[in-house]
Coordinates of C-alpha atoms and ligand atoms in Angstrom, one line a residue:
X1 CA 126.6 139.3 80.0
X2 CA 125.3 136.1 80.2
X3 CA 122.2 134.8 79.4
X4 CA 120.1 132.1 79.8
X5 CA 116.7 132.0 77.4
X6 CA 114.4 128.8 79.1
X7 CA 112.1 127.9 76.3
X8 CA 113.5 128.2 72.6
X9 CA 111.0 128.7 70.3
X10 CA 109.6 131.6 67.7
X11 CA 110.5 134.2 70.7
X12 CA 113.2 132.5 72.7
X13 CA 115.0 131.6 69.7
X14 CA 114.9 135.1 68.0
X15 CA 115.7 136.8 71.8
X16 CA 118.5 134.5 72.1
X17 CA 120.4 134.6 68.8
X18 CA 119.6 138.4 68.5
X19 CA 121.3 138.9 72.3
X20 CA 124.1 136.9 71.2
X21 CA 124.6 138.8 68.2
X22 CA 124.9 141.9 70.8
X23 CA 127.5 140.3 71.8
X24 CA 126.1 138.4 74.9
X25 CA 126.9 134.9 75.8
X26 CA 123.3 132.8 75.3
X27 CA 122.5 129.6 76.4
X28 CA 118.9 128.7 74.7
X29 CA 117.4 126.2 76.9
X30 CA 114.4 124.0 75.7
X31 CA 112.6 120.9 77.3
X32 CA 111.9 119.5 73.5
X33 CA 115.2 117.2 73.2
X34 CA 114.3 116.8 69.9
X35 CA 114.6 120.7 68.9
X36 CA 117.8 121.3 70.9
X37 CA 119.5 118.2 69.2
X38 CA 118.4 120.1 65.6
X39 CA 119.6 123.2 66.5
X40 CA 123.2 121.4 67.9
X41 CA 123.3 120.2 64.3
X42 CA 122.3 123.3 62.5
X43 CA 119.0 122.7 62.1
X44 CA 116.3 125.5 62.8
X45 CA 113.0 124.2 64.1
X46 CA 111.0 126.9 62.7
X47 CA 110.7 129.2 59.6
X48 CA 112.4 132.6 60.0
X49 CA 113.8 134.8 57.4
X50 CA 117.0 135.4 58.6
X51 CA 117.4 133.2 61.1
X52 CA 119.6 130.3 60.4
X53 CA 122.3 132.5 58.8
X54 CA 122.2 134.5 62.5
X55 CA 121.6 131.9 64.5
X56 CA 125.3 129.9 62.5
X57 CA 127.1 132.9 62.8
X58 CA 127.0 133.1 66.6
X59 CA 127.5 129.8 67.6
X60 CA 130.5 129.6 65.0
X61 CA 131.5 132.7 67.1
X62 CA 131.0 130.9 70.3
X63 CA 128.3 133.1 72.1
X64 CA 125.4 130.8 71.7
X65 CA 125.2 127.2 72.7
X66 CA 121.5 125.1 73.4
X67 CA 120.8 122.8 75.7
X68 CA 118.2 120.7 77.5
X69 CA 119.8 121.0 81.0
X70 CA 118.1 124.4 82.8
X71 CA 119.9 123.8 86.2
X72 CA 123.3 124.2 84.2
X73 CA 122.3 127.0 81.6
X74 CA 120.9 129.5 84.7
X75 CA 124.3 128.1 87.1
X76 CA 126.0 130.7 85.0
X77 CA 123.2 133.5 84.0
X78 CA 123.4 136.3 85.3
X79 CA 119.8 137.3 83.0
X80 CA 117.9 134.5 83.5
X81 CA 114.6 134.8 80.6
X82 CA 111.6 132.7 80.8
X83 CA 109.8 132.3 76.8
X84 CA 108.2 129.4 77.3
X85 CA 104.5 129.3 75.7
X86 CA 101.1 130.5 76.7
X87 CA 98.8 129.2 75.3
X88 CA 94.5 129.3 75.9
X89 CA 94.2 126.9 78.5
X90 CA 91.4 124.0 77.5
X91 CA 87.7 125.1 79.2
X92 CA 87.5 128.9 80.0
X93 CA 90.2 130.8 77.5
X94 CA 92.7 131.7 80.4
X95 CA 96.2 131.8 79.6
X96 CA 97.8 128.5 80.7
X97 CA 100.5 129.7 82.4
X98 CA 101.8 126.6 83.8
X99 CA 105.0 126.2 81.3
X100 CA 105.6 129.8 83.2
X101 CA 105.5 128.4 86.7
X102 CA 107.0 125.5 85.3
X103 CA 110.0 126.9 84.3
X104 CA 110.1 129.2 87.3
X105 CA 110.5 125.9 89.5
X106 CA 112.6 124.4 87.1
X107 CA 115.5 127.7 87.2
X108 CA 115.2 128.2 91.1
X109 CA 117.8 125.6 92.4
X110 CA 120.7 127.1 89.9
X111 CA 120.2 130.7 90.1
X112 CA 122.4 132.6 91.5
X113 CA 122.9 135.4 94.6
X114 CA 121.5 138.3 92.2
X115 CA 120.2 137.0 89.3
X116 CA 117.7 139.1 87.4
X117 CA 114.9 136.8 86.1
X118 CA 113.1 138.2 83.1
X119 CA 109.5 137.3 82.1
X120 CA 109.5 137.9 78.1
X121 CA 106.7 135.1 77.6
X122 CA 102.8 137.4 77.2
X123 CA 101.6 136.9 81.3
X124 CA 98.4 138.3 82.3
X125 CA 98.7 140.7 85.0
X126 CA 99.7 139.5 88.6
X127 CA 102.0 136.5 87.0
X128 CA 105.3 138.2 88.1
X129 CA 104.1 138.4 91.4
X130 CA 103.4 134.7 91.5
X131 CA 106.8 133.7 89.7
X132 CA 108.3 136.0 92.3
X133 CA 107.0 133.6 94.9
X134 CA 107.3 130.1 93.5
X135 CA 111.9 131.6 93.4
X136 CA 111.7 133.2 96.7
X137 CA 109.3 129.9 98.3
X138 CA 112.6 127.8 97.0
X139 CA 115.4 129.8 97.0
X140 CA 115.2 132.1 100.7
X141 CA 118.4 133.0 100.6
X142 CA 118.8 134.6 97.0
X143 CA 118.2 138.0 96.0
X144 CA 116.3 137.4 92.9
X145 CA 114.4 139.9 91.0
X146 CA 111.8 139.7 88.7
X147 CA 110.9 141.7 85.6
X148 CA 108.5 142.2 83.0
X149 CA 109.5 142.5 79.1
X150 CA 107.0 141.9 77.1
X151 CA 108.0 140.7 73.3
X152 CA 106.8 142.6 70.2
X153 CA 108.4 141.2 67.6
X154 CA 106.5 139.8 64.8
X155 CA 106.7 136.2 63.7
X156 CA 108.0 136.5 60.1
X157 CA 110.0 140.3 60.3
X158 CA 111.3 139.2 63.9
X159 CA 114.8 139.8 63.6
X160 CA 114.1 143.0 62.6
X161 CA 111.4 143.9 65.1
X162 CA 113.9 142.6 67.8
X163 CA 116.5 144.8 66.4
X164 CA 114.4 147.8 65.5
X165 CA 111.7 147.7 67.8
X166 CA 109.0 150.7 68.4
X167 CA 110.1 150.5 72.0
X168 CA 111.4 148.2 74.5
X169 CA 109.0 148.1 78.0
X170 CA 110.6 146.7 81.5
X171 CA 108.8 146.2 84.0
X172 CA 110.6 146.6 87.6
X173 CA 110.9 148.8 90.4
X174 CA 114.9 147.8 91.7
X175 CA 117.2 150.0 90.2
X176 CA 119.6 146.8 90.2
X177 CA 117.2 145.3 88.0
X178 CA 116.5 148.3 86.0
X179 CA 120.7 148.8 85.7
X180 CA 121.2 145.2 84.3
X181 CA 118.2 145.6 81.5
X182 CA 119.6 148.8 80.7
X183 CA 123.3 146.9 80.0
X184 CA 121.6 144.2 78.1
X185 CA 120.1 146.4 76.1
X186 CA 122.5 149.0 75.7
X187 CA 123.4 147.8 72.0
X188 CA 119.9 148.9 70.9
X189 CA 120.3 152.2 72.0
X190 CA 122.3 152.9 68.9
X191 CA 119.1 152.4 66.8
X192 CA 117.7 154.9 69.2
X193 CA 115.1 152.5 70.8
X194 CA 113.3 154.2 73.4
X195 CA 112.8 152.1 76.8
X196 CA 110.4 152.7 78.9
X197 CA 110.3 151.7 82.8
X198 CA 107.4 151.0 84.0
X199 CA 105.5 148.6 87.1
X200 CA 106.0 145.4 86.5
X201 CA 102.1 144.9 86.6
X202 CA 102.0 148.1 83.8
X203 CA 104.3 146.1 81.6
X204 CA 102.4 143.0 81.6
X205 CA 99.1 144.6 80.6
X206 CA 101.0 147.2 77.9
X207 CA 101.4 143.5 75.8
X208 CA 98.0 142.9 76.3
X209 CA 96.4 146.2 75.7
X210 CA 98.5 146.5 72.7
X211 CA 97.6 143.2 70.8
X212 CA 93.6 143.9 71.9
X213 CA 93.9 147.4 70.2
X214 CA 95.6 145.8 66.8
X215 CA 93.0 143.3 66.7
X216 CA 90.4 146.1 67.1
X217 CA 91.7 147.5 64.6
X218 CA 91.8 144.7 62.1
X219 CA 88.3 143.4 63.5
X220 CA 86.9 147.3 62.8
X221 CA 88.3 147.4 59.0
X222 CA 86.6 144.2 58.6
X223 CA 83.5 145.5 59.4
X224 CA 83.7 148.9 57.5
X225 CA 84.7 146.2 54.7
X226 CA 81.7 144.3 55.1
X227 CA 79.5 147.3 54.7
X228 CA 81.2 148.6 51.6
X229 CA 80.4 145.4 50.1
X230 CA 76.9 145.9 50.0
X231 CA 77.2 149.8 49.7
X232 CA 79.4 149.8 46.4
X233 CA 82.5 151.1 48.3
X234 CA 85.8 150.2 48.1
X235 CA 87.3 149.6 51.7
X236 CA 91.2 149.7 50.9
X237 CA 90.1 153.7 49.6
X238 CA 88.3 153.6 52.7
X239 CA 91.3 152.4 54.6
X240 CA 93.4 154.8 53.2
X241 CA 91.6 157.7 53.2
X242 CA 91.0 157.6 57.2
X243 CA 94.5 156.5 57.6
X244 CA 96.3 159.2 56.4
X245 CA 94.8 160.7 59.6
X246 CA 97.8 160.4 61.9
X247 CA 95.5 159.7 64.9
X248 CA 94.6 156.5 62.9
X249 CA 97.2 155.3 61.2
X250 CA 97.7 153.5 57.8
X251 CA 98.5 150.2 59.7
X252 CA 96.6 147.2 60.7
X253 CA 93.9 148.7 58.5
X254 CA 94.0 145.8 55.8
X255 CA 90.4 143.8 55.2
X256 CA 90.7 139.8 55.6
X257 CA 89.3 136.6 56.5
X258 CA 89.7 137.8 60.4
X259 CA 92.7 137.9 62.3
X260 CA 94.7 134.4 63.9
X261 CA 98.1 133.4 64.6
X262 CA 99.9 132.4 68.0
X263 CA 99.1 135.5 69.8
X264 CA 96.1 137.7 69.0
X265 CA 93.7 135.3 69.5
X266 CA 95.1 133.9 73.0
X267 CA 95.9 137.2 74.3
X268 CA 92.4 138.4 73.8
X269 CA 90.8 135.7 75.4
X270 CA 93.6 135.7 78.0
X271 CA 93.0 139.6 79.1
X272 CA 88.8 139.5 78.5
X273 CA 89.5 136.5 81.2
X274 CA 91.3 139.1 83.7
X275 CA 88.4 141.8 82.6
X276 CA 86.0 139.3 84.1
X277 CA 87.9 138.2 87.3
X278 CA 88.5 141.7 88.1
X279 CA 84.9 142.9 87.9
X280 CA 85.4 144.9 84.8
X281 CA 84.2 143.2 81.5
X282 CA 86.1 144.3 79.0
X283 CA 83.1 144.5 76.1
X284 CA 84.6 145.6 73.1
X285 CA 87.6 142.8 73.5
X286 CA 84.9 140.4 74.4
X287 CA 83.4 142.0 70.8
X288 CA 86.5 141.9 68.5
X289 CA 87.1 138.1 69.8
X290 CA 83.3 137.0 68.8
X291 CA 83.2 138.9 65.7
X292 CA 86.4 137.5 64.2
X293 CA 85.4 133.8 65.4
X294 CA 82.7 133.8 63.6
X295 CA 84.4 136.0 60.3
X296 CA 86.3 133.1 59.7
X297 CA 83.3 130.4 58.8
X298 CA 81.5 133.4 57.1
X299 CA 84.1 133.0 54.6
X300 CA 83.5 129.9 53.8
X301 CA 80.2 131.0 53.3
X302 CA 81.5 133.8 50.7
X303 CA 83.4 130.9 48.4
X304 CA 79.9 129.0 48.7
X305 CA 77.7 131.9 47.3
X306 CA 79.6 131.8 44.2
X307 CA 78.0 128.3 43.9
X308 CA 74.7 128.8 45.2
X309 CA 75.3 127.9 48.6
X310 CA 76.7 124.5 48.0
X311 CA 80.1 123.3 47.3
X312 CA 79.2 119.3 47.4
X313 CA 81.8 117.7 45.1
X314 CA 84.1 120.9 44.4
X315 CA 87.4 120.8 44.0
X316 CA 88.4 124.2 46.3
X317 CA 91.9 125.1 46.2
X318 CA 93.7 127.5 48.9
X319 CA 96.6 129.3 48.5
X320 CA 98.5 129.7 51.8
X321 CA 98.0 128.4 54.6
X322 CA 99.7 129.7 57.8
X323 CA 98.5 132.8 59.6
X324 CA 100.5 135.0 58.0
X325 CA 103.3 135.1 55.0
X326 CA 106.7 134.3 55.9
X327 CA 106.5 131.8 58.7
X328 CA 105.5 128.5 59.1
X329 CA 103.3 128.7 62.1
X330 CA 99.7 127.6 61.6
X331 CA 98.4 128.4 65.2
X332 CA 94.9 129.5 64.5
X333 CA 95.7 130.7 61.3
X334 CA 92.1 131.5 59.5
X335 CA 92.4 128.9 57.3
X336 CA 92.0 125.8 59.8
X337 CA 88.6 127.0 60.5
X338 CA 87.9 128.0 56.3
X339 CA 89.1 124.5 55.9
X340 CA 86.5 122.9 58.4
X341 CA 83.5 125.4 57.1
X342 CA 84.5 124.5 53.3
X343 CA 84.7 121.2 54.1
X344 CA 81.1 121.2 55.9
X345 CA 79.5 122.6 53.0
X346 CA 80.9 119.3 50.5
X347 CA 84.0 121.2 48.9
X348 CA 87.0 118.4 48.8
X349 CA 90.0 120.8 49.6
X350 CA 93.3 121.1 48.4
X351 CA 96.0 123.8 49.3
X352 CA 99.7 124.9 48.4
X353 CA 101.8 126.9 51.0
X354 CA 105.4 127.9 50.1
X355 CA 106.3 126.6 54.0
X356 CA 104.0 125.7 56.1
X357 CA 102.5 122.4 54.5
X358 CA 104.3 120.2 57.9
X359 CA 102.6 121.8 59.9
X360 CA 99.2 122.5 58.5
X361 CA 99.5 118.9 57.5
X362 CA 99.4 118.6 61.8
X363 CA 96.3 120.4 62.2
X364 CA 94.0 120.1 58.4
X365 CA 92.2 116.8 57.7
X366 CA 91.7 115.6 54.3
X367 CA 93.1 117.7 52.5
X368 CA 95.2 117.1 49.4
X369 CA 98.2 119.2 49.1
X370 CA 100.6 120.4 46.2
X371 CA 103.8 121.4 45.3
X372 CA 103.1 124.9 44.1
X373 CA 100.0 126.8 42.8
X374 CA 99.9 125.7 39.5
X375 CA 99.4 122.4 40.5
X376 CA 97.1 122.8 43.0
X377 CA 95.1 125.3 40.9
X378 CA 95.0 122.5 38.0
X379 CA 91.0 121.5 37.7
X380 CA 90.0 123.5 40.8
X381 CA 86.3 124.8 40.6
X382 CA 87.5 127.7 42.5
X383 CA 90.9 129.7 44.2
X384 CA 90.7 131.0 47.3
X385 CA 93.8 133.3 48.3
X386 CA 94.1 132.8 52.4
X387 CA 97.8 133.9 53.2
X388 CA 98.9 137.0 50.8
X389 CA 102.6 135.1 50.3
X390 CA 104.9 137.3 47.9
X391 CA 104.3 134.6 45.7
X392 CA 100.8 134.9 45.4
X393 CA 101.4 138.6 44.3
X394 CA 102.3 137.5 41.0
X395 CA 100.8 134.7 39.7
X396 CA 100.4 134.1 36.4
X397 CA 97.2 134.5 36.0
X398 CA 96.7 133.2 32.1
X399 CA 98.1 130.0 33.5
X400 CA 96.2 129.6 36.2
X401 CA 93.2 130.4 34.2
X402 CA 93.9 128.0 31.7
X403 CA 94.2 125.0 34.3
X404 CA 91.3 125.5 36.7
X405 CA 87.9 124.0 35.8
X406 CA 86.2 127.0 37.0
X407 CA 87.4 130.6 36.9
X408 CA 86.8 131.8 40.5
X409 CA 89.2 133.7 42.3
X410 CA 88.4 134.5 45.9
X411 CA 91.3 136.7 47.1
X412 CA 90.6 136.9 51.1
X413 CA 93.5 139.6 50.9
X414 CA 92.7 142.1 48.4
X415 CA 96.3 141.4 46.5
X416 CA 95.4 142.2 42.9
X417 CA 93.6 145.4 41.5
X418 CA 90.2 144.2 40.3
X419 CA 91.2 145.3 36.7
X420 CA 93.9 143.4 36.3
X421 CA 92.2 140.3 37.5
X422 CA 89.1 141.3 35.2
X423 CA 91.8 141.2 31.6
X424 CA 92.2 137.0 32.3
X425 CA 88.1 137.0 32.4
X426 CA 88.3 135.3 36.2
X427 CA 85.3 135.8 38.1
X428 CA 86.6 137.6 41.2
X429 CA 85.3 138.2 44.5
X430 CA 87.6 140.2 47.2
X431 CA 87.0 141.6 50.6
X432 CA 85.4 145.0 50.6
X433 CA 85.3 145.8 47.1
X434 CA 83.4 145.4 43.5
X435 CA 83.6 142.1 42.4
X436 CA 83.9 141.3 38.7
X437 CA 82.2 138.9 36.9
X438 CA 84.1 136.9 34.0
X439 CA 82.5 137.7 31.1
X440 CA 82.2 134.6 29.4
X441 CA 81.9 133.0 32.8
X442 CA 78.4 131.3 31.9
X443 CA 80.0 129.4 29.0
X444 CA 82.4 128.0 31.4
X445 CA 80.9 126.5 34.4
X446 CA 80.8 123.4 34.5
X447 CA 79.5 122.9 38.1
X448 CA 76.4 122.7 40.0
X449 CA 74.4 126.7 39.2
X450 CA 71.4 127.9 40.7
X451 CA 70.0 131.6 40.2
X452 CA 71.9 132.8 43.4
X453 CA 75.1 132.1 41.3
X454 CA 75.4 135.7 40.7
X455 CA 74.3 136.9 44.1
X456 CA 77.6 138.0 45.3
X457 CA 78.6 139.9 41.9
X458 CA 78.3 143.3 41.5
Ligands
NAD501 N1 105.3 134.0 68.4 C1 105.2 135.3 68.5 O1 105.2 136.0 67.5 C2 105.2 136.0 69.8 C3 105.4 137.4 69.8 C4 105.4 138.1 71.1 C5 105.2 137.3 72.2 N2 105.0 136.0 72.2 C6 104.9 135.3 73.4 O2 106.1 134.6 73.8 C7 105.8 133.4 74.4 C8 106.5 132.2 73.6 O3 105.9 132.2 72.4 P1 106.5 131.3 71.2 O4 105.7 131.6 70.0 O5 107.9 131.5 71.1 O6 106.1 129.8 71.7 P2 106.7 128.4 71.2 O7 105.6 127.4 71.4 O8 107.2 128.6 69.8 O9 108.0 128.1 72.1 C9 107.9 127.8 73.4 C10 109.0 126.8 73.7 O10 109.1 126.6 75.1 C11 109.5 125.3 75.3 N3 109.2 125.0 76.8 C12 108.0 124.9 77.4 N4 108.2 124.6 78.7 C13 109.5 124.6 78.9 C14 110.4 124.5 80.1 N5 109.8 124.3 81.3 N6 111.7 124.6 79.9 C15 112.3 124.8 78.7 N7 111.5 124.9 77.6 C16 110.2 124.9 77.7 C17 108.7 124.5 74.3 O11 109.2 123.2 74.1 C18 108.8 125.4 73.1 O12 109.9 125.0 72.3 C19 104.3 133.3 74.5 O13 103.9 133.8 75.7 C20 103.8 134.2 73.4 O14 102.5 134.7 73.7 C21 105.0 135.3 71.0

C-alpha cells in the first residue's frame, strides 16, 4: 500500500518508518523544511531508541522517502494519515486543532477517488466529523473516508509499542474503510494484536479516556504516597501490594514529582474542555489535572525543607531533565516547573541529562548545565533525581558523595533502596517512604540551617 504520513514527528515518524518496515511504501511529509532536509541526510530530529537504524534501513530499501510537498506525497496514497500536533491551545486548555484542519486543507486537492484518510493525531470527539467536511467542502466529487486511529505508543519504547501494541482501535463505519485498515495492518496480526472497530466518535474518546485513567492512576499513587510520608508507610509496598490485584494492576502505580510530557497533560485539559461544552464536568479529570499542577512546585518545596525553607545561594543540581528516560522531549516534563519553583526560592540550578540538554536548553532559564553527573554533582548543596535515566540507577554514589558540598539526595523517583543510599551516609529524602538521615550529616553542612532542618527526616 501506499502511504502518506502529513506531519513527521515523535508519532508520524515512528508510524511511518514502522509501516514501511511492513513493507508499505511511506512518504513522511512535514511542513518543517528544516527536519525533512535532516532526515534526507540521515539525520533523526528526535531521540528514539531504535530509530535511526529503522528508519536507514527502509529508505536504503526504498519504501520510505520524506518530503515537504503534501499535494505530491497524497497524489499517490492510497492511506492518507494526518499526525500533525495538538497541542493546549493558548487561553482556555482546548486542543488546538488547527494543524489538524490545517493539514486536512492542505491534502484535499491531491487525494484521490477513494482515498482513506486516517486521523492518528489525539482529536477530541467530533473532529472527524469536521475533517470530513473541510475534504468533502473541497473535493465534491471524491469518495473520501475518514477514520479514527488513535496512537498508543510511548515516546521512548515506541517502536515497540507500535509493533506490539495492547490493541489497535479504528474508528469507521464503511466497510471499504474498515477493509483497507485491516490490509494495512495485517502484518501486526502475526503478533496477534487485537483490532477493535469501533464509531469513529468511540475511537476518538477511547485515546482520551485512556490517558485520563493513566494519569488517575499516577495522580492516585501520588497521593497514597503523600500520606505514607507522614504515616511511616512505604508506598512502593503499598503500590505493590494493591497491584498484585489484577483489577488494579502493577502499572502506572510508581510515586513521582507528578506526571508531564507531550500528551497527558494536553489530553486532560483537552477532554475536561469537551466535559464542560457538553454539560457534563468531568470532576475527577478536572481533579487529577489540578492536583498534579500544583505536585510539581510542591516539590520544589520538598528540596527546600531540607534547608529550612530557603535555598538562597544553593547550588541545586538535577539529574534528568525530560519527562521521561529515553527521549529527548521536554514538553511539560516536571522539571520545567521544579526549575522555576527552585529557582523562586534562591537555589542557582544546574542539571545533567544524557539527551535532552538542546531542548531543555529551549525551555529552562539560567541554568548551568554539565556533561555528566559527576560534574554537575561537583560542589552541589543538594541532588535532586527528576528523570529515573538507566544511568542514574547506578551511580556511584562514593563519588558523588565525595564531590558535593552537601550530602542531599532527593530521589523524586524512588530508584535506590533507602539502605543502600544510607551505607554512603547521604541524607536521603524519596517519595513516599522513610527518609534517612546521614549520620554525620551535622558535621558536614556547610550551608544556611535552621531547626526545621530536620523536619522532613524521619
Ligand atoms: N508523542 C507521543 O508520545 C504521542 C503518543 C500518542 C499520540 N500522540 C499524538 O500524536 C500527535 C502528534 O504528536 P507528536 O508528538 O508526534 O507531535 P510533534 O510535534 O512531534 O510532530 C508534529 C509534526 O507535525 C508537523 N506539522 C504540523 N502541521 C503540519 C502540516 N500542515 N503539514 C505537515 N506537517 C505538519 C510539525 O512540523 C511537526 O514536525 C498529537 O496529537 C499527539 O497528541 C503523541
Amino acid at each position: 500500500m501506499r502511504i502518506a504520513m502529513i506531519g513527521s514527528g515523535y508519532v508520524g515518524l515512528v508510524s511511518g518508518s514502522c509501516f514501511a518496515d511492513f513493507g508499505h511504501h511511506v512518504v513522511c511529509v512535514d511542513a518543517d523544511p528544516q527536519k525533512i532536509a535532516d532526515l534526507e541526510r540521515g539525520k533523526v530530529p528526535i531521540f528514539e531508541p531504535g530509530l535511526p537504524e529503522l528508519l536507514e534501513a527502509n529508505v536504503r530499501a526504498g519504501r520510505l522517502t520524506f518530503s515537504t510537498n503534501t499535494r505530491e506525497a497524497v497524489r499517490g496514497a492510497d492511506v492518507v494519515f494526518i499526525a500533525v500536533g495538538t497541542p493546549s491551545r493558548r487561553g482556555d486548555g482546548h486542543a488546538d486543532l488547527s494543524y489538524v484542519y490545517a493539514a486536512a486543507r492542505e491534502i484535499a486537492p491531491g487525494l484521490r477517488e477513494q482515498t482513506v484518510v486516517v486521523t492518528k493525531s489525539t482529536v477530541p470527539v467530533g473532529t472527524g466529523d469536521e475533517v470530513e467536511r473541510i475534504i468533502s467542502e473541497r473535493r465534491p466529487d471524491a469518495r473520501v473516508s475518514v477514520v479514527s486511529n488513535p496512537e498508543f505508543l510511548r515516546e521512548g519504547a515506541a517502536i515497540r509499542d507500535f509493533k506490539h501494541p495492547d490493541r489497535i482501535v479504528i474508528g469507521t463505519s464503511e466497510p471499504r474503510a474498515r477493509e483497507i485498515m485491516n490490509e494495512l495492518y495485517r502484518p501486526l496480526y502475526l503478533n496477534a494484536a487485537p483490532i477493535l472497530f469501533t464509531g469513529r466518535r468511540t475511537a476518538e474518546l477511547i485515546k482520551y479516556a485512556a490517558n485520563s485513567f493513566l494519569a488517575t492512576k499516577i495522580t492516585f499513587i501520588n497521593e497514597i504516597a503523600d500520606l505514607c510520608e507522614q504515616v511511616g508507610a512505604d508506598v512502593q509496598e503499598v503500590a505493590h501490594g494493591i497491584g498484585l490485584d489484577n483489577r488494579i494492576g502493577t502499572k502506572f502505580l510508581h510515586a513521582g514529582p507528578g506526571f508531564g510530557g507531550s500528551c497527558f497533560p494536553k489530553d486532560l485539559n483537552a477532554l475536561i474542555k469537551t466535559g464542560q461544552d457538553h454539560g457534563t464536568p468531568l470532576r475527577l479529570v478536572e481533579t487529577v489535572a489540578s492536583t498534579n499542577d500544583t505536585r510539581k512546585r510542591a516539590m520544589a518545596r520538598k528540596v527546600a525543607a531540607l534547608f529550612g525553607g530557603n535555598l538562597r545561594g544553593l547550588e541545586i543540581a538535577l539529574l534528568g531533565l525530560t519527562f521521561k528516560p529515553n527521549t529527548d522531549d521536554m514538553r511539560d516534563a516536571p522539571s520545567i516547573a521544579l526549575t522555576v519553583a527552585l529557582q523562586d526560592l534562591g537555589a542557582n540550578v544546574r542539571a545533567y541529562d544524557p539527551v535532552g540538554i538542546p531542548q531543555a536548553k529551549k525551555v529552562l532559564d539560567d541554568v548551568h548545565y554539565y556533561d555528566d553527573a559527576y560534574a554537575c554533582a561537583a560542589g552541589a548543596d543538594a541532588l535532586v533525581i527528576v528523570t529515573e535515566w538507566e544511568q542514574f540507577r547506578a551511580l556511584d554514589l562514593e563519588r558523588l558523595r565525595n564531590v558535593v558540598r552537601q550530602p542531599f539526595l532527593i530521589d523524586l523517583r524512588n530508584i535506590y533502596p533507602v539502605e543502600e543510599v544510607e551505607r554512603f551516609n547521604f541524607a536521603y529524602v524519596s517519595i513516599g517512604r522513610r527518609s534517612a538521615l546521614g549520620s554525620d550529616l551535622d558535621t558536614w553542612t556547610a550551608g544556611p540551617k535552621t531547626e526545621n532542618h530536620h523536619v522532613a527526616m524521619r
